[in-house]
XYZ file of C-alpha atoms in Angstrom:
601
model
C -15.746 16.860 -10.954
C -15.185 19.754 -8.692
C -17.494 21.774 -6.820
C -17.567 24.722 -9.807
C -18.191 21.743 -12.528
C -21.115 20.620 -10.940
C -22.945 24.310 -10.821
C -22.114 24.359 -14.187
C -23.621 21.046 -15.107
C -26.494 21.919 -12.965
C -26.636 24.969 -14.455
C -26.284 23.117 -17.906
C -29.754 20.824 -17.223
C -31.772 23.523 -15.904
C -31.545 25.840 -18.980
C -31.285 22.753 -21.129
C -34.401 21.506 -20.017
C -36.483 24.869 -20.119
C -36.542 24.999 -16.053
C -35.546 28.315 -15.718
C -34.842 30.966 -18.014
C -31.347 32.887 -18.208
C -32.405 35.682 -16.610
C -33.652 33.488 -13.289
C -30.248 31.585 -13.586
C -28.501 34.781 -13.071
C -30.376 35.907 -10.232
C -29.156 32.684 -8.680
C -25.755 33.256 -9.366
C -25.534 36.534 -8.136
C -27.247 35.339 -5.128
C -24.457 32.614 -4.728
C -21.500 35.017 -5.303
C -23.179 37.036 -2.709
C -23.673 34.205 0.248
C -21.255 31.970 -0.631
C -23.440 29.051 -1.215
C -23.814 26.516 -3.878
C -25.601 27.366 -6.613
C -28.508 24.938 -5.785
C -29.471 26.446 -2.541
C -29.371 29.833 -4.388
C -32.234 28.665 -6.479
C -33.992 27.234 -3.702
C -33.607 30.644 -1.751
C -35.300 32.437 -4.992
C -37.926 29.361 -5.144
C -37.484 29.053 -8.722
C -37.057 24.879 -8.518
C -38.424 22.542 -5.612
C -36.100 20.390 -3.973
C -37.063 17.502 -5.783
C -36.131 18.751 -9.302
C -32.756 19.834 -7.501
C -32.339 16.325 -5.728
C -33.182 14.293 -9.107
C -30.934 16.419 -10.880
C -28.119 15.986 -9.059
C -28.508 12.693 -9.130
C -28.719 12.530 -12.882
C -25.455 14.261 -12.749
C -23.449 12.690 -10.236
C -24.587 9.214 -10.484
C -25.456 8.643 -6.719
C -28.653 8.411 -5.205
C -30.235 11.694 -3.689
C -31.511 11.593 -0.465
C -32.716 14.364 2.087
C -31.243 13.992 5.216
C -33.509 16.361 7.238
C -36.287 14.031 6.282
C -35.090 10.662 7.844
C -35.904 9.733 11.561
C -31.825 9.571 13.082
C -31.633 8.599 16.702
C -29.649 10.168 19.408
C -27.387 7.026 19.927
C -26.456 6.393 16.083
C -25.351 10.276 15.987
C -23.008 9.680 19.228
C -21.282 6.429 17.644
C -20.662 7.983 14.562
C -19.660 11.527 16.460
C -16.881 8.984 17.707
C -15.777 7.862 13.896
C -16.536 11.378 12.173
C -16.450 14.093 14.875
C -19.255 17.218 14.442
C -16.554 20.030 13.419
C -15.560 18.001 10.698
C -19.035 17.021 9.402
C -19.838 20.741 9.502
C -16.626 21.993 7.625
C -17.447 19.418 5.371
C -20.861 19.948 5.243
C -21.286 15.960 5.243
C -23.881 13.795 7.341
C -23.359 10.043 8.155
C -27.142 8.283 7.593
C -26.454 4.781 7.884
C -24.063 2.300 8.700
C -22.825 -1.535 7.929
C -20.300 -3.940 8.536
C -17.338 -1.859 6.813
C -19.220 0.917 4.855
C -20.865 4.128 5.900
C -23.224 5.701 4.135
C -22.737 9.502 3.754
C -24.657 12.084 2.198
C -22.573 14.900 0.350
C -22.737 17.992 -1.620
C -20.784 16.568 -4.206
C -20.210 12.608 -4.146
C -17.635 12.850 -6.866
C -15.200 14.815 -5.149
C -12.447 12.180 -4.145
C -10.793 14.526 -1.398
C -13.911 14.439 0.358
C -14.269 10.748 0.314
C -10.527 9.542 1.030
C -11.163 12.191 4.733
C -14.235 10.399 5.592
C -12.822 7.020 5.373
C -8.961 8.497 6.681
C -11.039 9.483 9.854
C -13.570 6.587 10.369
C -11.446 3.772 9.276
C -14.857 2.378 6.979
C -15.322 2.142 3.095
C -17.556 5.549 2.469
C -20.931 4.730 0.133
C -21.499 8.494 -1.222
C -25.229 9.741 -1.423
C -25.855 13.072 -2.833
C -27.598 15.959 -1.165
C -28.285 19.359 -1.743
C -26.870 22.238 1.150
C -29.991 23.161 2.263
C -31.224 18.954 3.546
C -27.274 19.009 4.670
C -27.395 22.263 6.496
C -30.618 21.194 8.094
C -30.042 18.097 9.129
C -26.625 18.702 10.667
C -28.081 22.056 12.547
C -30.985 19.244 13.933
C -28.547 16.930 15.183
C -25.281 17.995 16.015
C -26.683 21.513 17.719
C -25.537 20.874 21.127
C -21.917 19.834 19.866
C -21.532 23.068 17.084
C -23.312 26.077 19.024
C -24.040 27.858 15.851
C -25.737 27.196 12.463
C -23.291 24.780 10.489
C -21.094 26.462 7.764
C -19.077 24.767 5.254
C -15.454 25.750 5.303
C -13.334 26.850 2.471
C -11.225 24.603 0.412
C -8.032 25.322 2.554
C -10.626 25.387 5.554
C -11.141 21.886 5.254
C -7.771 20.428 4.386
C -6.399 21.829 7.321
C -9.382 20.358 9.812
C -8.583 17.512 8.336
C -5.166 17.436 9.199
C -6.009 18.589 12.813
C -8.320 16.019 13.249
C -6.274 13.160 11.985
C -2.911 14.436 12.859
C -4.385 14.558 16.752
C -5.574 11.083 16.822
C -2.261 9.864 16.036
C -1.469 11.931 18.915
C -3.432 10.460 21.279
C -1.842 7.943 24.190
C -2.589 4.626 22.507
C -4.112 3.303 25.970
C -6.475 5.726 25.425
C -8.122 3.713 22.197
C -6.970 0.310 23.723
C -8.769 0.452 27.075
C -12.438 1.568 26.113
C -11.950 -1.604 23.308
C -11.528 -3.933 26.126
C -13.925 -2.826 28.330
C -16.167 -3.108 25.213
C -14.785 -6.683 24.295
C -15.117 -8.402 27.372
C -18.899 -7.182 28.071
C -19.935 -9.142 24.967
C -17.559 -11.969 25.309
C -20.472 -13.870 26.441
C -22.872 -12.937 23.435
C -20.187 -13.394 20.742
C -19.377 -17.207 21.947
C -23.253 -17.452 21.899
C -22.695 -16.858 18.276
C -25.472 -15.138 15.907
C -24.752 -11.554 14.846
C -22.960 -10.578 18.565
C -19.125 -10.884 16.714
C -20.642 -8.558 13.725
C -21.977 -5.860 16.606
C -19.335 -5.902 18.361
C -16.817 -5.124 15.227
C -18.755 -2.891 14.098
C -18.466 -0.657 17.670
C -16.764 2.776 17.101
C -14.369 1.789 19.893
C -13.311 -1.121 18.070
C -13.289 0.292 14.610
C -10.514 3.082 16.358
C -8.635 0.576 17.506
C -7.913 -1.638 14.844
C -7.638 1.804 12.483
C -4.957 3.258 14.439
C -3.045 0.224 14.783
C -2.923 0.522 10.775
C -2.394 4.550 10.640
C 0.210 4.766 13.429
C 2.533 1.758 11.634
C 2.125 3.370 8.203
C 3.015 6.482 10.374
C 6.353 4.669 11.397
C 6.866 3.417 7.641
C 5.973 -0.129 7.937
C 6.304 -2.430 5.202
C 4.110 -5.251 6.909
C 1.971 -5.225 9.883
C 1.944 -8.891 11.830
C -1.293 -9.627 14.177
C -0.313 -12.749 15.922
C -2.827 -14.248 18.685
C -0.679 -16.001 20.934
C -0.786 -18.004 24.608
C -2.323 -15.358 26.782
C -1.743 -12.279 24.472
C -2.343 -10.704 21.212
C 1.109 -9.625 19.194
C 0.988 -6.866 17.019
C 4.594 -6.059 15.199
C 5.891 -3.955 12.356
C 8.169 -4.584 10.315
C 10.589 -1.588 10.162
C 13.302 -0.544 7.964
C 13.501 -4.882 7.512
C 13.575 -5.423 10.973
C 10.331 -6.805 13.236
C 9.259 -4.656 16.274
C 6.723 -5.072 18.845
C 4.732 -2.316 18.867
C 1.748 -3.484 21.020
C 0.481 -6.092 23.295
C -2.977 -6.410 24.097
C -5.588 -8.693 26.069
C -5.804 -12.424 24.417
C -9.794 -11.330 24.547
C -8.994 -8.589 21.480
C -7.723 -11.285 19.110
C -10.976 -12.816 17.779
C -12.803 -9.165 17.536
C -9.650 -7.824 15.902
C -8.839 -10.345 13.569
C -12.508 -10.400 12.479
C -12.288 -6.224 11.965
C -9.133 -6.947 9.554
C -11.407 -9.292 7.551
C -14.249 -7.052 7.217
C -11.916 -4.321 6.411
C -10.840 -6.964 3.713
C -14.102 -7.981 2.569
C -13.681 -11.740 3.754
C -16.344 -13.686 6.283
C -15.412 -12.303 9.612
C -16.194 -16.340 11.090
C -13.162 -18.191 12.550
C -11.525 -19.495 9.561
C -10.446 -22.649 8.703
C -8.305 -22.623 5.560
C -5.860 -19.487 4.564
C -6.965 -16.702 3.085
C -5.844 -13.651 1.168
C -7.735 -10.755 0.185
C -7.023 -7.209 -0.193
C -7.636 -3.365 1.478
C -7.928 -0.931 -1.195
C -10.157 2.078 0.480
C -7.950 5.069 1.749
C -7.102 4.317 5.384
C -4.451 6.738 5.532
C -4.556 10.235 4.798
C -2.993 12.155 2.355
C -1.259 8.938 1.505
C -2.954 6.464 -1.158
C -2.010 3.042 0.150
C -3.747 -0.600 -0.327
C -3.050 -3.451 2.479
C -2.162 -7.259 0.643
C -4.509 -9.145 3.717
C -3.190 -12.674 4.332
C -4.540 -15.217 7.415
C -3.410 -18.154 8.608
C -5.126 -20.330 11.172
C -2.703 -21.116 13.676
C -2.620 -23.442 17.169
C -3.386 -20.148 19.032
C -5.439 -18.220 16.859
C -5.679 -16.864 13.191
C -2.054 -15.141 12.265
C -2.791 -11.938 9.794
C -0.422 -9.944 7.828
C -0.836 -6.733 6.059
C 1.078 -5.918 3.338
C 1.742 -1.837 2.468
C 1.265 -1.617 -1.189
C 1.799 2.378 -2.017
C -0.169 3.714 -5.000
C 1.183 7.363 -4.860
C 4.764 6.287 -4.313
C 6.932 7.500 -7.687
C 8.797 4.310 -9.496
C 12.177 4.879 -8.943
C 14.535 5.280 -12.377
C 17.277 2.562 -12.866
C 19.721 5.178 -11.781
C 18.090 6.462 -8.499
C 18.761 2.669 -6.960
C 21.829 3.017 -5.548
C 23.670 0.620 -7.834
C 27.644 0.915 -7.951
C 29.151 1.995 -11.446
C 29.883 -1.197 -12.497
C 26.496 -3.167 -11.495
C 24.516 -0.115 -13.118
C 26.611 -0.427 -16.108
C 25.436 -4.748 -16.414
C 22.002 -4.332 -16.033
C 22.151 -1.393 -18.618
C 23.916 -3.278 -21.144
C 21.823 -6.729 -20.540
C 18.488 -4.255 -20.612
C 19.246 -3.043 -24.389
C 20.132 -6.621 -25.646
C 17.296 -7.564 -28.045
C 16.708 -11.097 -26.245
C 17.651 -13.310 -23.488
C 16.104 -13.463 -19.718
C 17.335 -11.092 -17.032
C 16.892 -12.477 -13.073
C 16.643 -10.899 -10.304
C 17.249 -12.434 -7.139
C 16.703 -12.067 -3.124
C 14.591 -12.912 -0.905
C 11.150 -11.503 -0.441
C 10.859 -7.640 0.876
C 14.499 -7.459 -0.874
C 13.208 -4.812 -3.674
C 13.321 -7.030 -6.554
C 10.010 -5.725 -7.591
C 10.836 -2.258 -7.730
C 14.351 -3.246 -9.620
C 12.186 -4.495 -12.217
C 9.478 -2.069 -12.462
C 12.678 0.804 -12.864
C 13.850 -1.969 -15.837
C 10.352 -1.447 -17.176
C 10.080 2.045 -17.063
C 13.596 2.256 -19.210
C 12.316 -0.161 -21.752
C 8.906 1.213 -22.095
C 8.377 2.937 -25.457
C 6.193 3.514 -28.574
C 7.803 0.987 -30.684
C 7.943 -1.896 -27.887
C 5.207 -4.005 -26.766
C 5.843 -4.921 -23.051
C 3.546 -7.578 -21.250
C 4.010 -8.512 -17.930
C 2.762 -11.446 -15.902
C 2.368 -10.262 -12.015
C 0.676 -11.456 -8.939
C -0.665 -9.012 -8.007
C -0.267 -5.483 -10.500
C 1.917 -3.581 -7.700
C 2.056 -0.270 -9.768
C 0.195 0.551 -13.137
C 2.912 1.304 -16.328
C 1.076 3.262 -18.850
C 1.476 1.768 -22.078
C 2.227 -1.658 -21.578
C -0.360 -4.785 -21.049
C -0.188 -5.621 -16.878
C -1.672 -9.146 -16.692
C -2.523 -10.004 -12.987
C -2.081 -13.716 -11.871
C -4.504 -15.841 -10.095
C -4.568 -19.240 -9.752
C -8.088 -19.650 -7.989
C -9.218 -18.131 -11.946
C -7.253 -20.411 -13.469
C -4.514 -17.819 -14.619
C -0.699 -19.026 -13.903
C 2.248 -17.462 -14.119
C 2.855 -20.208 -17.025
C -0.855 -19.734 -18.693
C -0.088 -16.059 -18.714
C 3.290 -16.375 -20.851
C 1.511 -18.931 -23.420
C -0.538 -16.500 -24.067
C 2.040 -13.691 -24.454
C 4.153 -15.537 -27.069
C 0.985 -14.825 -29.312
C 0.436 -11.455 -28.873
C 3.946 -10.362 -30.391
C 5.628 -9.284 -27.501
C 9.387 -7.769 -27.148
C 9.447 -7.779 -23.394
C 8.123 -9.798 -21.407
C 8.033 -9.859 -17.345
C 7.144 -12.472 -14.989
C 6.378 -11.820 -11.599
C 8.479 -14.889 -10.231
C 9.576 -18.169 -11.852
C 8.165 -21.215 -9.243
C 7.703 -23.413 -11.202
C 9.551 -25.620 -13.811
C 6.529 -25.007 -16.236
C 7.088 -21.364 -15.727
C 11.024 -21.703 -16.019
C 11.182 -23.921 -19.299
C 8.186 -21.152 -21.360
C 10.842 -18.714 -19.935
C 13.665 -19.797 -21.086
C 12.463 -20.787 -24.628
C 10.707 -16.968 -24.899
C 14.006 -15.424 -23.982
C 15.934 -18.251 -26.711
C 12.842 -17.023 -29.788
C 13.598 -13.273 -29.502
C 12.275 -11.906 -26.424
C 14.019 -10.234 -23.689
C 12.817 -11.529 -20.460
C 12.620 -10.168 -16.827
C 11.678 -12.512 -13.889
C 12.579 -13.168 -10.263
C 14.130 -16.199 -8.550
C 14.121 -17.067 -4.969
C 17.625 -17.938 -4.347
C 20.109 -16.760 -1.607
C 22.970 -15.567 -4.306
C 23.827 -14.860 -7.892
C 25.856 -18.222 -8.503
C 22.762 -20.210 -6.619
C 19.884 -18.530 -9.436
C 21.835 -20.839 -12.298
C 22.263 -24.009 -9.698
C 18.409 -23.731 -9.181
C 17.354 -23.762 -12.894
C 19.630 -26.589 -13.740
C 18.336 -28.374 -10.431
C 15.035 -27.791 -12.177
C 16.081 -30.864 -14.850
C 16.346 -28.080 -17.398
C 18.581 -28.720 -19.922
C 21.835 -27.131 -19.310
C 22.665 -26.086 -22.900
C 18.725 -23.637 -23.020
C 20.107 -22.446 -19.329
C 23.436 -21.446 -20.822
C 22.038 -19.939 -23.819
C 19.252 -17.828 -22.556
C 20.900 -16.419 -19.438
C 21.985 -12.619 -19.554
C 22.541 -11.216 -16.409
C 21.815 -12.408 -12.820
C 21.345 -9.508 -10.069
C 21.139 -10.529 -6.827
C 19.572 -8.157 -4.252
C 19.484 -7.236 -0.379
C 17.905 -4.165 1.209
C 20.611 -3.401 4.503
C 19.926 -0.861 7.159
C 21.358 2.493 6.871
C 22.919 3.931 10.031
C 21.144 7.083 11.564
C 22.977 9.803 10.885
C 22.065 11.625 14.047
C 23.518 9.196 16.480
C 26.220 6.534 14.553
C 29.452 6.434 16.368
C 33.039 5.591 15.385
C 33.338 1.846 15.860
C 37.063 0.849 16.690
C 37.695 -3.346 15.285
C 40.726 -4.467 15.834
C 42.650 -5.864 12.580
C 42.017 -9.207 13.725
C 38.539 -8.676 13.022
C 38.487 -6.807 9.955
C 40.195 -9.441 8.078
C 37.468 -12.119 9.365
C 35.304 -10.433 6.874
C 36.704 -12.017 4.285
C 37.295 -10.049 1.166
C 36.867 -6.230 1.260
C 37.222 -6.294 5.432
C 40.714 -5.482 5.328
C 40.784 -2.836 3.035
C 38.611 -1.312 6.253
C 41.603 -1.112 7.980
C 42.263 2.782 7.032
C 38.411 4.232 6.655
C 36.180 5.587 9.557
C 33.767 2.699 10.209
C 30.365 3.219 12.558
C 28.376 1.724 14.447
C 24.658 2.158 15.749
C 23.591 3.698 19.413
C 20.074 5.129 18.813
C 17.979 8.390 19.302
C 14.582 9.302 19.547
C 14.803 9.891 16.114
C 15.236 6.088 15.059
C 13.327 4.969 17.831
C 16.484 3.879 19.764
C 17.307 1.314 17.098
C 19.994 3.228 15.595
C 19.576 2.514 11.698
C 16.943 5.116 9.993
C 15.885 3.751 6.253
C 17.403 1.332 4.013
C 19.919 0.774 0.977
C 20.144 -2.292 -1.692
C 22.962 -4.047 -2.088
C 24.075 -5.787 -5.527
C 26.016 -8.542 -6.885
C 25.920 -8.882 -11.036
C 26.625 -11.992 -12.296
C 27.289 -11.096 -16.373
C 27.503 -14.532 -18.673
C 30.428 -14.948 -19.843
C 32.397 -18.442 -21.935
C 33.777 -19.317 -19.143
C 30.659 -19.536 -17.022
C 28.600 -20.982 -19.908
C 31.269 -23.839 -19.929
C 30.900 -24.443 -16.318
C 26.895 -24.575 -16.685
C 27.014 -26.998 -19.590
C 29.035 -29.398 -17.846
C 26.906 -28.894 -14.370
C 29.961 -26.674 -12.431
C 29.194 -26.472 -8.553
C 27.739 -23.201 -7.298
C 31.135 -22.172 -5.608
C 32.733 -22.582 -9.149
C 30.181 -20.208 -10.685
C 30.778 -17.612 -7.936
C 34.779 -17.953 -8.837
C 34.460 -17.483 -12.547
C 32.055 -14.505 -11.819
C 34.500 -12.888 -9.679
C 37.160 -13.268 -12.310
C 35.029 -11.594 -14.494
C 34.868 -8.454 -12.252
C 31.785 -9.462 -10.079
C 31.607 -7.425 -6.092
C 30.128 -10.217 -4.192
C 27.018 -8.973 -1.339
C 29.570 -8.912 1.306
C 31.881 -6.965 -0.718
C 29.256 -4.944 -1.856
C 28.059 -4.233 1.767
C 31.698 -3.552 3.260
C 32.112 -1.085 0.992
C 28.859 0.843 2.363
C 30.374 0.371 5.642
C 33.601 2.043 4.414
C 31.486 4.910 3.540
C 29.822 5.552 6.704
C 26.470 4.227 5.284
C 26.210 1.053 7.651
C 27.646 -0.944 10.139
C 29.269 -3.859 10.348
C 27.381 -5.812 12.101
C 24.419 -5.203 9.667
C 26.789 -6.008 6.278
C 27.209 -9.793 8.407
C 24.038 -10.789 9.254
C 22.816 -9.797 5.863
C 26.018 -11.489 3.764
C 27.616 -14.758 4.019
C 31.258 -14.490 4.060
C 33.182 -15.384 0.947
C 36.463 -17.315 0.377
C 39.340 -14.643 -0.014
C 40.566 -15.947 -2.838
């Protein structure tokens, strides 16, 4: 509900109810066009309704409590901490005014407490879940002129929609700005006068995480790695030091080191960000941040702890709810792998796998699998742990084993609820593997994930699994194994000069390098001296064929598999990555340490 939908709604009650007449109402209005105000301190100015009928209809309409600001006692030294979190220019422009405050959540009166922009700025800039209470202008404009005189120097005004994206941006665009010591020294200052209290115990570690200095802290450390595109954030207490990495483009980087002292009030923010017991744990947990840290940008945090010798080991997760699900053909695939998983996605039945390692984009290769076979006449259920993205239309079942729902539970289920596709997050289990299997042998087509290192290895697990070779043979469509590989940086790649020698070490696909312009990385401010810049998958497509369904019914080796596949026209990783290097797209030494070599036969 925007800002005109609730004057209308207001407008709505009050005539509605026999409050005021027509004729009153438009007095208001014009009074409202005239002062640019809301239409409920335009009725206040013409004294037509008391501030209580305005606050309890508001409330009626918005859902939230009412409460008037300018009436509650707020000391001096709450309005400082929270000038720290949400500074004075904003809370005018927004017309906004923080009353209250707990371990993660701040309480903030607004004009209209549906209005989602307003909400995702407040918690973008204070780093805390926002709990909306509604106010009318005239308590807002009040209270903030009471309290935050000395800062403004004028009676508050709420700035226009444009108005207040753009402070917005200024104020969160110039924290990121800000020298990083700047946020990390006033922390540890803080920290290590309450060391003493918080080993006392009681509610000192709760305080002290709840301290503006340390709420900046640990927020920035989230909003400037998000900033560098981070897919996972590591906070690792270690001998002496706390370890914060990212892990960019694939690759971990340290991008701060701060006093041992910060890990225990640090760690314990991350939990109450997560809504877990901020108390030294004992046992792993997991949990989830789904408020909007980041602004502008809609993205959860997957929270997982580990107690470790030197402290308790988080890592965040960067789940993206705004990103756009790429289409089968915007994932780079080569003709001929794009052309497999097409074909094995429009067979009526069988199981498709996809394999790599984790963080190697198997996910989003099945989610763009998904979003092809997605239609009216085709029921698609999918098993996941957790729901990553949301696929209108289809039944997103998310897996939890603390409730009792398995990966294996889930697809029971599905068989009676007259699927045609079915997806399963990942197949650990033999349980899981053998329901699989059987769906994709009764008439389903079924997509899953496999943690194996190749193509060839996916049908060497299963059968290791003691399933029976003759289901593994008949169910299997296509196997696609995946790697994401570092792209060079365009701005600073260099001609790399092998000799032949080394070219033909590659195995298969290296010499044919012999004759193309091949580069290599030197970094640039631009790629923060690392000298890749983003990432690109690499494929290998193993398609069933008789000749690899006789080698799985009689339990062929692995290295068997692989030769039959390549036979049949499968581009092995390496191959697939040397011919990205051929093209300028990445290096060699990137295409090695992400590819085993192959036999050049």
């Amino acid at each position: 509900m925007n800002d005109a939908e609730l004057d209308s709604r207001l407008a709505e009650l009050l005539v509605g109810y026999g409050t005021i007449s027509p004729v009153l109402l438009d007095r208001a209005r014009e009074i409202q066009r005239t002062r640019e105000t809301t239409l409920g301190r335009a009725l206040l100015e013409v004294r037509v309704i008391t501030p209580e009928t305005l606050s309890r209809l508001l409330e009626e309409i918005t859902g939230a409590r009412a409460v008037d600001p300018s009436l509650m006692t707020i000391y001096p030294d709450f309005v400082d901490r929270m000038n720290t979190l949400i500074p004075a220019d904003v809370a005018e422009g927004l017309l906004i005014f923080p009353i209250q405050t707990e371990i993660n959540t701040v309480h903030v009166c607004v004009l209209n407490p549906t209005d989602a922009t307003t909400l995702a700025a407040i918690e973008a800039l204070s780093g805390c879940h926002v709990a909306p209470k509604v106010a009318h202008e005239l308590a807002l404009t009040t209270a903030i002129e009471t309290h935050y005189r000395s800062r403004l120097g004028h009676p508050p005004r709420r700035a226009t929609e444009e108005g207040r994206k753009a402070l917005i941006d200024a104020c969160y665009t110039g924290r990121l700005e800000e020298p990083f010591q700047q946020l990390i020294d006033p922390a540890i200052a803080l920290i290590n006068r309450q060391r003493d209290a918080v080993m006392r115990g009681g509610k000192a570690l709760e305080d002290l995480i709840r301290e503006p200095a340390v709420i900046r802290l640990v927020h920035q450390m989230i909003c400037r790695a998000v900033q560098a595109n981070a897919s996972d954030i590591h906070v690792e207490p270690q001998a002496g030091k706390l370890r914060v990495r990212a892990r960019l483009d694939g690759a971990l980087r340290t991008l701060w080191t701060l006093p041992e002292s910060a890990s225990l009030p640090v760690v314990s923010r991350l939990k109450a960000m997560a809504d877990l017991p901020i108390e030294p744990a004992t046992t792993p947990l997991d949990g989830r941040i789904s408020y909007d840290l980041i602004w502008g940008r809609q993205v959860d945090f997957r929270f997982s702890l580990v107690p470790s010798a030197t402290g308790e080991r988080v890592v965040l997760r960067a789940l993206e709810r705004s990103r756009a699900r790429r289409s089968l053909d915007q994932l780079g695939f080569q003709p001929t792998v794009y052309t497999r998983v097409k074909e094995a996605a429009e067979l009526p039945n069988g199981i498709l796998l996809v394999t790599g390692p984790t963080g190697s984009g198997k996910t989003t290769t099945l989610y763009a699998l998904l979003d092809t076979l997605n239609s009216e006449d085709v029921c698609v259920l999918t098993a996941e742990d957790p729901v990553e993205s949301r696929i209108d239309g289809t039944g997103q079942v998310p897996c939890d084993e603390a409730r009792g729902v398995s990966f294996a539970s889930a697809l029971r289920s599905f068989l009676r609820q007259d699927p045609d596709v079915i997806m399963v997050g990942e197949i650990r289990d033999v349980e899981t593997a053998d329901i699989a299997l059987k769906a994709a042998l009764t008439g389903h087509l079924v997509l899953s994930t496999l943690h194996t290192n190749d193509a060839p290895g996916a049908i060497i697990r299963l059968i290791n699994m003691n399933l029976e070779p003759f289901v593994v043979a008949s169910a299997l469509r296509l196997i696609l194994a995946q790697r994401l590989i570092r792209r060079l940086c365009p701005d600073c790649k260099t001609p790399d000069d092998r000799p032949a020698a080394a070219l033909e070490a590659l195995g298969p696909g290296g010499p044919a390098l012999a004759g193309a312009t091949i580069f290599k990385p030197a970094g640039c401010t631009k790629c923060l001296q690392t000298g890749y810049r983003g990432r690109i998958a690499i494929h290998e497509a193993l398609k069933m064929t008789p000749a690899i369904e006789e080698l799985v019914l009689t339990r062929g080796s692995a290295s068997a598999v692989r030769q039959a596949a390549r036979e049949s026209g499968m581009r092995t990783l390496r191959e697939s990555a040397l011919l990205l290097v051929g093209d300028g797209i990445t290096s060699i030494d990137e295409a090695v340490e992400n590819t085993v070599a192959e036999d050049k036969a």
